[in-house]
JSON list of C-alpha atoms in Angstrom, two decimals:
[
{"chain": "A", "resi": 15, "resn": "MET", "atom": "CA", "xyz": [66.74, 163.25, 28.52]},
{"chain": "A", "resi": 16, "resn": "THR", "atom": "CA", "xyz": [63.31, 160.42, 28.45]},
{"chain": "A", "resi": 17, "resn": "ILE", "atom": "CA", "xyz": [62.11, 157.88, 26.11]},
{"chain": "A", "resi": 18, "resn": "ALA", "atom": "CA", "xyz": [59.37, 160.17, 25.80]},
{"chain": "A", "resi": 19, "resn": "THR", "atom": "CA", "xyz": [60.97, 162.88, 24.74]},
{"chain": "A", "resi": 20, "resn": "THR", "atom": "CA", "xyz": [62.94, 161.45, 21.95]},
{"chain": "A", "resi": 21, "resn": "LEU", "atom": "CA", "xyz": [60.10, 159.65, 20.30]},
{"chain": "A", "resi": 22, "resn": "ARG", "atom": "CA", "xyz": [58.77, 161.37, 17.08]},
{"chain": "A", "resi": 23, "resn": "SER", "atom": "CA", "xyz": [55.16, 161.60, 17.48]},
{"chain": "A", "resi": 24, "resn": "ASP", "atom": "CA", "xyz": [53.28, 160.39, 14.03]},
{"chain": "A", "resi": 25, "resn": "ALA", "atom": "CA", "xyz": [52.00, 164.28, 13.61]},
{"chain": "A", "resi": 26, "resn": "GLU", "atom": "CA", "xyz": [55.11, 165.49, 14.16]},
{"chain": "A", "resi": 27, "resn": "ILE", "atom": "CA", "xyz": [57.04, 162.98, 11.13]},
{"chain": "A", "resi": 28, "resn": "GLN", "atom": "CA", "xyz": [54.12, 164.37, 8.94]},
{"chain": "A", "resi": 29, "resn": "SER", "atom": "CA", "xyz": [54.42, 167.30, 9.19]},
{"chain": "A", "resi": 30, "resn": "GLU", "atom": "CA", "xyz": [58.02, 167.11, 8.36]},
{"chain": "A", "resi": 31, "resn": "VAL", "atom": "CA", "xyz": [57.49, 165.11, 5.49]},
{"chain": "A", "resi": 32, "resn": "LEU", "atom": "CA", "xyz": [55.02, 167.19, 3.81]},
{"chain": "A", "resi": 33, "resn": "SER", "atom": "CA", "xyz": [57.72, 170.67, 4.41]},
{"chain": "A", "resi": 34, "resn": "GLU", "atom": "CA", "xyz": [60.86, 168.04, 2.90]},
{"chain": "A", "resi": 35, "resn": "LEU", "atom": "CA", "xyz": [58.39, 167.87, -0.21]},
{"chain": "A", "resi": 36, "resn": "LYS", "atom": "CA", "xyz": [58.04, 171.30, -0.81]},
{"chain": "A", "resi": 37, "resn": "TRP", "atom": "CA", "xyz": [61.90, 171.27, -0.48]},
{"chain": "A", "resi": 38, "resn": "GLU", "atom": "CA", "xyz": [62.51, 169.31, -2.75]},
{"chain": "A", "resi": 39, "resn": "PRO", "atom": "CA", "xyz": [62.41, 170.44, -6.39]},
{"chain": "A", "resi": 40, "resn": "ARG", "atom": "CA", "xyz": [61.32, 167.38, -8.59]},
{"chain": "A", "resi": 41, "resn": "VAL", "atom": "CA", "xyz": [57.56, 167.21, -6.75]},
{"chain": "A", "resi": 42, "resn": "GLN", "atom": "CA", "xyz": [55.13, 168.90, -6.70]},
{"chain": "A", "resi": 43, "resn": "ALA", "atom": "CA", "xyz": [54.00, 168.56, -2.92]},
{"chain": "A", "resi": 44, "resn": "THR", "atom": "CA", "xyz": [50.68, 169.96, -3.85]},
{"chain": "A", "resi": 45, "resn": "GLU", "atom": "CA", "xyz": [50.03, 166.59, -5.36]},
{"chain": "A", "resi": 46, "resn": "ILE", "atom": "CA", "xyz": [51.45, 164.41, -2.95]},
{"chain": "A", "resi": 47, "resn": "GLY", "atom": "CA", "xyz": [49.48, 163.32, 0.35]},
{"chain": "A", "resi": 48, "resn": "VAL", "atom": "CA", "xyz": [50.30, 161.58, 2.96]},
{"chain": "A", "resi": 49, "resn": "ALA", "atom": "CA", "xyz": [50.45, 159.67, 6.17]},
{"chain": "A", "resi": 50, "resn": "VAL", "atom": "CA", "xyz": [51.86, 157.94, 8.88]},
{"chain": "A", "resi": 51, "resn": "LYS", "atom": "CA", "xyz": [50.85, 155.92, 11.41]},
{"chain": "A", "resi": 52, "resn": "ASP", "atom": "CA", "xyz": [54.17, 153.82, 13.62]},
{"chain": "A", "resi": 53, "resn": "GLY", "atom": "CA", "xyz": [56.10, 155.65, 11.65]},
{"chain": "A", "resi": 54, "resn": "VAL", "atom": "CA", "xyz": [55.98, 153.97, 8.44]},
{"chain": "A", "resi": 55, "resn": "VAL", "atom": "CA", "xyz": [54.64, 156.87, 5.76]},
{"chain": "A", "resi": 56, "resn": "THR", "atom": "CA", "xyz": [52.35, 156.54, 3.24]},
{"chain": "A", "resi": 57, "resn": "LEU", "atom": "CA", "xyz": [52.17, 158.65, -0.13]},
{"chain": "A", "resi": 58, "resn": "ALA", "atom": "CA", "xyz": [50.03, 158.76, -2.72]},
{"chain": "A", "resi": 59, "resn": "GLY", "atom": "CA", "xyz": [48.23, 161.28, -5.76]},
{"chain": "A", "resi": 60, "resn": "PHE", "atom": "CA", "xyz": [49.26, 161.47, -8.64]},
{"chain": "A", "resi": 61, "resn": "VAL", "atom": "CA", "xyz": [52.42, 162.59, -10.65]},
{"chain": "A", "resi": 62, "resn": "ASP", "atom": "CA", "xyz": [52.80, 163.07, -14.17]},
{"chain": "A", "resi": 63, "resn": "SER", "atom": "CA", "xyz": [56.21, 161.20, -14.52]},
{"chain": "A", "resi": 64, "resn": "TYR", "atom": "CA", "xyz": [58.32, 158.35, -12.29]},
{"chain": "A", "resi": 65, "resn": "THR", "atom": "CA", "xyz": [60.78, 160.81, -11.45]},
{"chain": "A", "resi": 66, "resn": "LYS", "atom": "CA", "xyz": [58.84, 162.99, -9.22]},
{"chain": "A", "resi": 67, "resn": "ARG", "atom": "CA", "xyz": [56.58, 159.57, -7.54]},
{"chain": "A", "resi": 68, "resn": "TRP", "atom": "CA", "xyz": [61.04, 157.92, -7.49]},
{"chain": "A", "resi": 69, "resn": "ALA", "atom": "CA", "xyz": [62.38, 161.55, -5.75]},
{"chain": "A", "resi": 70, "resn": "ALA", "atom": "CA", "xyz": [58.87, 162.15, -3.37]},
{"chain": "A", "resi": 71, "resn": "GLU", "atom": "CA", "xyz": [60.48, 158.70, -1.89]},
{"chain": "A", "resi": 72, "resn": "GLU", "atom": "CA", "xyz": [63.75, 158.77, -1.21]},
{"chain": "A", "resi": 73, "resn": "ALA", "atom": "CA", "xyz": [62.50, 162.67, -0.04]},
{"chain": "A", "resi": 74, "resn": "ALA", "atom": "CA", "xyz": [59.88, 161.13, 2.35]},
{"chain": "A", "resi": 75, "resn": "ARG", "atom": "CA", "xyz": [63.23, 158.65, 3.79]},
{"chain": "A", "resi": 76, "resn": "ARG", "atom": "CA", "xyz": [65.05, 160.61, 4.88]},
{"chain": "A", "resi": 77, "resn": "VAL", "atom": "CA", "xyz": [63.24, 161.96, 7.51]},
{"chain": "A", "resi": 78, "resn": "ARG", "atom": "CA", "xyz": [64.58, 161.60, 10.96]},
{"chain": "A", "resi": 79, "resn": "GLY", "atom": "CA", "xyz": [62.18, 158.80, 12.33]},
{"chain": "A", "resi": 80, "resn": "VAL", "atom": "CA", "xyz": [60.11, 157.54, 9.86]},
{"chain": "A", "resi": 81, "resn": "LYS", "atom": "CA", "xyz": [60.85, 153.34, 9.46]},
{"chain": "A", "resi": 82, "resn": "ALA", "atom": "CA", "xyz": [59.71, 152.99, 6.16]},
{"chain": "A", "resi": 83, "resn": "VAL", "atom": "CA", "xyz": [57.39, 154.39, 2.89]},
{"chain": "A", "resi": 84, "resn": "ALA", "atom": "CA", "xyz": [54.98, 152.92, 1.44]},
{"chain": "A", "resi": 85, "resn": "ASN", "atom": "CA", "xyz": [54.95, 154.41, -2.50]},
{"chain": "A", "resi": 86, "resn": "ASP", "atom": "CA", "xyz": [51.26, 154.12, -4.19]},
{"chain": "A", "resi": 87, "resn": "ILE", "atom": "CA", "xyz": [51.87, 157.41, -5.78]},
{"chain": "A", "resi": 88, "resn": "GLU", "atom": "CA", "xyz": [50.17, 156.58, -9.47]},
{"chain": "A", "resi": 89, "resn": "VAL", "atom": "CA", "xyz": [52.75, 157.61, -12.57]},
{"chain": "A", "resi": 90, "resn": "ARG", "atom": "CA", "xyz": [49.80, 159.76, -15.14]},
{"chain": "A", "resi": 91, "resn": "LEU", "atom": "CA", "xyz": [52.31, 160.49, -18.33]},
{"chain": "A", "resi": 92, "resn": "SER", "atom": "CA", "xyz": [50.00, 163.42, -20.21]},
{"chain": "A", "resi": 93, "resn": "ALA", "atom": "CA", "xyz": [49.24, 163.70, -23.25]},
{"chain": "A", "resi": 94, "resn": "GLY", "atom": "CA", "xyz": [52.52, 164.97, -24.47]},
{"chain": "A", "resi": 95, "resn": "GLY", "atom": "CA", "xyz": [54.52, 162.78, -22.17]},
{"chain": "A", "resi": 96, "resn": "GLU", "atom": "CA", "xyz": [53.38, 159.03, -23.78]},
{"chain": "A", "resi": 97, "resn": "ARG", "atom": "CA", "xyz": [55.05, 157.13, -25.88]},
{"chain": "A", "resi": 98, "resn": "THR", "atom": "CA", "xyz": [54.61, 153.40, -27.41]},
{"chain": "A", "resi": 99, "resn": "ASP", "atom": "CA", "xyz": [56.33, 151.04, -25.84]},
{"chain": "A", "resi": 100, "resn": "PRO", "atom": "CA", "xyz": [58.63, 150.73, -29.03]},
{"chain": "A", "resi": 101, "resn": "LYS", "atom": "CA", "xyz": [60.30, 154.27, -28.94]},
{"chain": "A", "resi": 102, "resn": "ILE", "atom": "CA", "xyz": [60.83, 153.96, -24.68]},
{"chain": "A", "resi": 103, "resn": "ALA", "atom": "CA", "xyz": [62.15, 150.32, -25.64]},
{"chain": "A", "resi": 104, "resn": "ALA", "atom": "CA", "xyz": [64.67, 151.44, -28.15]},
{"chain": "A", "resi": 105, "resn": "ALA", "atom": "CA", "xyz": [65.96, 155.13, -25.64]},
{"chain": "A", "resi": 106, "resn": "ALA", "atom": "CA", "xyz": [66.19, 152.05, -22.69]},
{"chain": "A", "resi": 107, "resn": "VAL", "atom": "CA", "xyz": [69.12, 150.75, -25.33]},
{"chain": "A", "resi": 108, "resn": "ARG", "atom": "CA", "xyz": [70.61, 153.53, -26.61]},
{"chain": "A", "resi": 109, "resn": "ALA", "atom": "CA", "xyz": [71.12, 155.09, -22.18]},
{"chain": "A", "resi": 110, "resn": "LEU", "atom": "CA", "xyz": [72.67, 151.90, -21.31]},
{"chain": "A", "resi": 111, "resn": "GLN", "atom": "CA", "xyz": [75.15, 152.83, -23.96]},
{"chain": "A", "resi": 112, "resn": "TRP", "atom": "CA", "xyz": [76.57, 154.74, -23.87]},
{"chain": "A", "resi": 113, "resn": "ASP", "atom": "CA", "xyz": [76.76, 154.85, -19.44]},
{"chain": "A", "resi": 114, "resn": "ALA", "atom": "CA", "xyz": [80.11, 153.86, -19.21]},
{"chain": "A", "resi": 115, "resn": "VAL", "atom": "CA", "xyz": [79.91, 152.22, -15.65]},
{"chain": "A", "resi": 116, "resn": "LEU", "atom": "CA", "xyz": [77.89, 149.85, -17.20]},
{"chain": "A", "resi": 117, "resn": "VAL", "atom": "CA", "xyz": [80.04, 148.80, -20.61]},
{"chain": "A", "resi": 118, "resn": "PRO", "atom": "CA", "xyz": [81.23, 145.84, -21.61]},
{"chain": "A", "resi": 119, "resn": "GLU", "atom": "CA", "xyz": [77.51, 144.13, -19.20]},
{"chain": "A", "resi": 120, "resn": "LYS", "atom": "CA", "xyz": [74.37, 142.97, -20.85]},
{"chain": "A", "resi": 121, "resn": "ILE", "atom": "CA", "xyz": [71.18, 143.95, -20.16]},
{"chain": "A", "resi": 122, "resn": "ASP", "atom": "CA", "xyz": [67.90, 143.08, -21.35]},
{"chain": "A", "resi": 123, "resn": "VAL", "atom": "CA", "xyz": [65.11, 145.09, -20.99]},
{"chain": "A", "resi": 124, "resn": "THR", "atom": "CA", "xyz": [61.13, 144.70, -21.83]},
{"chain": "A", "resi": 125, "resn": "VAL", "atom": "CA", "xyz": [58.46, 146.78, -21.87]},
{"chain": "A", "resi": 126, "resn": "SER", "atom": "CA", "xyz": [54.50, 146.64, -21.85]},
{"chain": "A", "resi": 127, "resn": "LYS", "atom": "CA", "xyz": [53.06, 149.92, -20.74]},
{"chain": "A", "resi": 128, "resn": "GLY", "atom": "CA", "xyz": [55.34, 151.65, -19.88]},
{"chain": "A", "resi": 129, "resn": "TRP", "atom": "CA", "xyz": [56.78, 149.77, -17.28]},
{"chain": "A", "resi": 130, "resn": "LEU", "atom": "CA", "xyz": [60.45, 148.14, -18.10]},
{"chain": "A", "resi": 131, "resn": "THR", "atom": "CA", "xyz": [62.01, 145.41, -16.13]},
{"chain": "A", "resi": 132, "resn": "LEU", "atom": "CA", "xyz": [65.53, 145.13, -16.73]},
{"chain": "A", "resi": 133, "resn": "ARG", "atom": "CA", "xyz": [67.34, 141.24, -17.00]},
{"chain": "A", "resi": 134, "resn": "GLY", "atom": "CA", "xyz": [70.26, 140.57, -17.13]},
{"chain": "A", "resi": 135, "resn": "THR", "atom": "CA", "xyz": [73.89, 140.09, -14.64]},
{"chain": "A", "resi": 136, "resn": "VAL", "atom": "CA", "xyz": [76.85, 142.40, -13.60]},
{"chain": "A", "resi": 137, "resn": "ASP", "atom": "CA", "xyz": [80.18, 142.11, -10.87]},
{"chain": "A", "resi": 138, "resn": "TRP", "atom": "CA", "xyz": [79.45, 145.09, -8.97]},
{"chain": "A", "resi": 139, "resn": "GLN", "atom": "CA", "xyz": [75.80, 145.57, -7.01]},
{"chain": "A", "resi": 140, "resn": "TYR", "atom": "CA", "xyz": [75.72, 149.59, -8.37]},
{"chain": "A", "resi": 141, "resn": "LYS", "atom": "CA", "xyz": [75.28, 148.65, -11.99]},
{"chain": "A", "resi": 142, "resn": "LYS", "atom": "CA", "xyz": [72.31, 146.75, -10.57]},
{"chain": "A", "resi": 143, "resn": "HIS", "atom": "CA", "xyz": [71.22, 150.49, -9.02]},
{"chain": "A", "resi": 144, "resn": "GLU", "atom": "CA", "xyz": [73.11, 152.38, -12.16]},
{"chain": "A", "resi": 145, "resn": "ALA", "atom": "CA", "xyz": [71.41, 150.88, -15.09]},
{"chain": "A", "resi": 146, "resn": "GLU", "atom": "CA", "xyz": [68.04, 151.52, -13.06]},
{"chain": "A", "resi": 147, "resn": "ARG", "atom": "CA", "xyz": [68.90, 155.31, -12.18]},
{"chain": "A", "resi": 148, "resn": "VAL", "atom": "CA", "xyz": [70.31, 155.87, -16.02]},
{"chain": "A", "resi": 149, "resn": "LEU", "atom": "CA", "xyz": [66.46, 154.03, -17.10]},
{"chain": "A", "resi": 150, "resn": "ARG", "atom": "CA", "xyz": [64.06, 156.08, -14.20]},
{"chain": "A", "resi": 151, "resn": "ASN", "atom": "CA", "xyz": [64.37, 159.28, -15.73]},
{"chain": "A", "resi": 152, "resn": "LEU", "atom": "CA", "xyz": [63.34, 158.65, -19.66]},
{"chain": "A", "resi": 153, "resn": "ALA", "atom": "CA", "xyz": [60.52, 159.67, -21.26]},
{"chain": "A", "resi": 154, "resn": "GLY", "atom": "CA", "xyz": [56.73, 158.23, -21.10]},
{"chain": "A", "resi": 155, "resn": "VAL", "atom": "CA", "xyz": [58.09, 155.34, -17.81]},
{"chain": "A", "resi": 156, "resn": "LYS", "atom": "CA", "xyz": [56.00, 154.85, -15.66]},
{"chain": "A", "resi": 157, "resn": "GLY", "atom": "CA", "xyz": [57.93, 152.04, -13.84]},
{"chain": "A", "resi": 158, "resn": "VAL", "atom": "CA", "xyz": [60.95, 149.92, -13.10]},
{"chain": "A", "resi": 159, "resn": "SER", "atom": "CA", "xyz": [60.74, 146.48, -12.82]},
{"chain": "A", "resi": 160, "resn": "ASN", "atom": "CA", "xyz": [65.10, 145.77, -11.70]},
{"chain": "A", "resi": 161, "resn": "LEU", "atom": "CA", "xyz": [65.71, 142.18, -11.63]},
{"chain": "A", "resi": 162, "resn": "ILE", "atom": "CA", "xyz": [69.05, 142.17, -12.55]},
{"chain": "A", "resi": 163, "resn": "GLU", "atom": "CA", "xyz": [71.58, 139.34, -10.30]},
{"chain": "A", "resi": 164, "resn": "VAL", "atom": "CA", "xyz": [74.31, 140.72, -9.19]},
{"chain": "A", "resi": 165, "resn": "LYS", "atom": "CA", "xyz": [76.82, 137.35, -9.86]},
{"chain": "A", "resi": 166, "resn": "PRO", "atom": "CA", "xyz": [80.46, 138.31, -8.42]},
{"chain": "A", "resi": 167, "resn": "LYS", "atom": "CA", "xyz": [83.35, 136.77, -6.67]},
{"chain": "A", "resi": 168, "resn": "ALA", "atom": "CA", "xyz": [84.36, 137.43, -3.36]},
{"chain": "A", "resi": 169, "resn": "GLU", "atom": "CA", "xyz": [86.07, 135.34, -0.08]},
{"chain": "A", "resi": 170, "resn": "PRO", "atom": "CA", "xyz": [83.66, 136.31, 3.18]},
{"chain": "A", "resi": 171, "resn": "ALA", "atom": "CA", "xyz": [86.08, 137.74, 5.00]},
{"chain": "A", "resi": 172, "resn": "GLU", "atom": "CA", "xyz": [87.09, 140.36, 2.07]},
{"chain": "A", "resi": 173, "resn": "ILE", "atom": "CA", "xyz": [83.12, 141.45, 1.88]},
{"chain": "A", "resi": 174, "resn": "LYS", "atom": "CA", "xyz": [83.68, 141.92, 6.36]},
{"chain": "A", "resi": 175, "resn": "LYS", "atom": "CA", "xyz": [87.04, 144.12, 5.55]},
{"chain": "A", "resi": 176, "resn": "GLN", "atom": "CA", "xyz": [85.52, 146.75, 2.88]},
{"chain": "A", "resi": 177, "resn": "VAL", "atom": "CA", "xyz": [82.11, 147.06, 4.57]},
{"chain": "A", "resi": 178, "resn": "GLU", "atom": "CA", "xyz": [83.37, 148.19, 7.52]},
{"chain": "A", "resi": 179, "resn": "GLN", "atom": "CA", "xyz": [85.64, 150.26, 6.14]},
{"chain": "A", "resi": 180, "resn": "ALA", "atom": "CA", "xyz": [83.48, 151.92, 3.67]},
{"chain": "A", "resi": 181, "resn": "LEU", "atom": "CA", "xyz": [81.20, 153.07, 7.20]},
{"chain": "A", "resi": 182, "resn": "VAL", "atom": "CA", "xyz": [84.60, 153.99, 8.62]},
{"chain": "A", "resi": 183, "resn": "ARG", "atom": "CA", "xyz": [84.46, 156.89, 5.38]},
{"chain": "A", "resi": 184, "resn": "SER", "atom": "CA", "xyz": [80.60, 157.66, 5.54]},
{"chain": "A", "resi": 185, "resn": "ALA", "atom": "CA", "xyz": [80.49, 160.80, 7.41]},
{"chain": "A", "resi": 186, "resn": "GLN", "atom": "CA", "xyz": [76.60, 159.65, 7.78]},
{"chain": "A", "resi": 187, "resn": "THR", "atom": "CA", "xyz": [76.45, 156.84, 9.40]},
{"chain": "A", "resi": 188, "resn": "ASP", "atom": "CA", "xyz": [78.75, 156.01, 13.66]},
{"chain": "A", "resi": 189, "resn": "ALA", "atom": "CA", "xyz": [80.70, 152.61, 12.28]},
{"chain": "A", "resi": 190, "resn": "GLY", "atom": "CA", "xyz": [80.67, 151.95, 16.07]},
{"chain": "A", "resi": 191, "resn": "ARG", "atom": "CA", "xyz": [77.06, 151.41, 16.80]},
{"chain": "A", "resi": 192, "resn": "ILE", "atom": "CA", "xyz": [76.74, 148.91, 13.74]},
{"chain": "A", "resi": 193, "resn": "ASN", "atom": "CA", "xyz": [77.80, 145.29, 13.37]},
{"chain": "A", "resi": 194, "resn": "VAL", "atom": "CA", "xyz": [78.32, 143.28, 10.35]},
{"chain": "A", "resi": 195, "resn": "GLU", "atom": "CA", "xyz": [78.31, 139.73, 9.51]},
{"chain": "A", "resi": 196, "resn": "VAL", "atom": "CA", "xyz": [79.24, 138.25, 6.45]},
{"chain": "A", "resi": 197, "resn": "ASP", "atom": "CA", "xyz": [77.85, 134.66, 5.86]},
{"chain": "A", "resi": 198, "resn": "GLY", "atom": "CA", "xyz": [78.84, 133.94, 2.08]},
{"chain": "A", "resi": 199, "resn": "SER", "atom": "CA", "xyz": [77.57, 136.70, -0.63]},
{"chain": "A", "resi": 200, "resn": "LYS", "atom": "CA", "xyz": [75.23, 138.04, 2.06]},
{"chain": "A", "resi": 201, "resn": "VAL", "atom": "CA", "xyz": [75.82, 140.85, 4.42]},
{"chain": "A", "resi": 202, "resn": "THR", "atom": "CA", "xyz": [73.50, 140.59, 7.69]},
{"chain": "A", "resi": 203, "resn": "LEU", "atom": "CA", "xyz": [73.71, 144.25, 9.62]},
{"chain": "A", "resi": 204, "resn": "LYS", "atom": "CA", "xyz": [72.94, 144.87, 13.44]},
{"chain": "A", "resi": 205, "resn": "GLY", "atom": "CA", "xyz": [72.60, 147.77, 15.83]},
{"chain": "A", "resi": 206, "resn": "THR", "atom": "CA", "xyz": [70.85, 151.06, 16.31]},
{"chain": "A", "resi": 207, "resn": "VAL", "atom": "CA", "xyz": [71.28, 154.47, 14.14]},
{"chain": "A", "resi": 208, "resn": "ARG", "atom": "CA", "xyz": [69.62, 157.89, 14.79]},
{"chain": "A", "resi": 209, "resn": "ALA", "atom": "CA", "xyz": [67.52, 158.13, 12.11]},
{"chain": "A", "resi": 210, "resn": "TRP", "atom": "CA", "xyz": [66.80, 156.87, 8.85]},
{"chain": "A", "resi": 211, "resn": "VAL", "atom": "CA", "xyz": [69.40, 158.00, 6.97]},
{"chain": "A", "resi": 212, "resn": "GLU", "atom": "CA", "xyz": [71.79, 156.41, 8.75]},
{"chain": "A", "resi": 213, "resn": "ARG", "atom": "CA", "xyz": [70.30, 153.12, 8.80]},
{"chain": "A", "resi": 214, "resn": "GLN", "atom": "CA", "xyz": [69.83, 153.52, 4.42]},
{"chain": "A", "resi": 215, "resn": "GLU", "atom": "CA", "xyz": [73.77, 154.54, 4.04]},
{"chain": "A", "resi": 216, "resn": "ALA", "atom": "CA", "xyz": [74.85, 151.88, 6.52]},
{"chain": "A", "resi": 217, "resn": "GLU", "atom": "CA", "xyz": [73.42, 149.59, 3.57]},
{"chain": "A", "resi": 218, "resn": "ARG", "atom": "CA", "xyz": [74.03, 151.52, 0.59]},
{"chain": "A", "resi": 219, "resn": "ALA", "atom": "CA", "xyz": [77.57, 151.26, 2.08]},
{"chain": "A", "resi": 220, "resn": "ALA", "atom": "CA", "xyz": [77.17, 146.96, 2.10]},
{"chain": "A", "resi": 221, "resn": "TRP", "atom": "CA", "xyz": [75.39, 147.55, -1.50]},
{"chain": "A", "resi": 222, "resn": "ARG", "atom": "CA", "xyz": [78.52, 148.28, -2.71]},
{"chain": "A", "resi": 223, "resn": "ALA", "atom": "CA", "xyz": [81.43, 146.42, -2.09]},
{"chain": "A", "resi": 224, "resn": "PRO", "atom": "CA", "xyz": [82.54, 143.46, -4.75]},
{"chain": "A", "resi": 225, "resn": "GLY", "atom": "CA", "xyz": [80.62, 140.31, -3.41]},
{"chain": "A", "resi": 226, "resn": "VAL", "atom": "CA", "xyz": [77.98, 141.26, -2.14]},
{"chain": "A", "resi": 227, "resn": "MET", "atom": "CA", "xyz": [75.09, 139.39, -3.15]},
{"chain": "A", "resi": 228, "resn": "THR", "atom": "CA", "xyz": [72.07, 140.22, 0.23]},
{"chain": "A", "resi": 229, "resn": "VAL", "atom": "CA", "xyz": [71.65, 142.66, 2.67]},
{"chain": "A", "resi": 230, "resn": "ASP", "atom": "CA", "xyz": [69.69, 141.57, 5.34]},
{"chain": "A", "resi": 231, "resn": "ASN", "atom": "CA", "xyz": [69.18, 145.49, 7.08]},
{"chain": "A", "resi": 232, "resn": "ARG", "atom": "CA", "xyz": [68.21, 144.40, 10.64]},
{"chain": "A", "resi": 233, "resn": "ILE", "atom": "CA", "xyz": [70.29, 147.57, 12.25]},
{"chain": "A", "resi": 234, "resn": "VAL", "atom": "CA", "xyz": [67.06, 149.69, 14.70]},
{"chain": "A", "resi": 235, "resn": "VAL", "atom": "CA", "xyz": [66.20, 153.54, 14.68]},
{"chain": "A", "resi": 236, "resn": "SER", "atom": "CA", "xyz": [66.06, 154.99, 17.37]},
{"chain": "A", "resi": 237, "resn": "PRO", "atom": "CA", "xyz": [66.15, 158.32, 17.96]}
]
């Protein structure tokens, strides 16, 4: 098979992103515009919740051939969806306190015009993601800036071993095509994969390893 037949055109990617948006139950595809240039997808439009904005980006990233996503979708809450910043802050604090994964982590929350900013320190990267996840669906939220720091304790050799084992276990990645390098608490991923979702899963696997503070994903998508 020649390279010309394996590469996907921007028009093909755009068509499949639109189809994926229609398939995604959390969004209304008619609210979202899709443009593609050199494999980079730009999403635009207006939605009535931050959840929809996030879901649209996830849907686009699932499509084979997508190299990156620029999410320009704006959240415009309906009159009934608006909440004051103090009410959003109180709901956010309760949500974090009730999440068993985050106990007893201390995470600070500030709210400005519906936009949440998270600060604090956790020992695992997945806890940082969990904090954002539990707040993403709160009523009135227009966006989340996750500034939580990850400060774990782990040896580089152990980090490398954990990441490599996670890649082997994953059904979505071909571990033999991915090289893992570790410098302190920084993981660098190199290699070639067939789809963006495989690249994304490799990065997710690296972030799950205890001790990882930075992931430099240099994996190339080559369908």
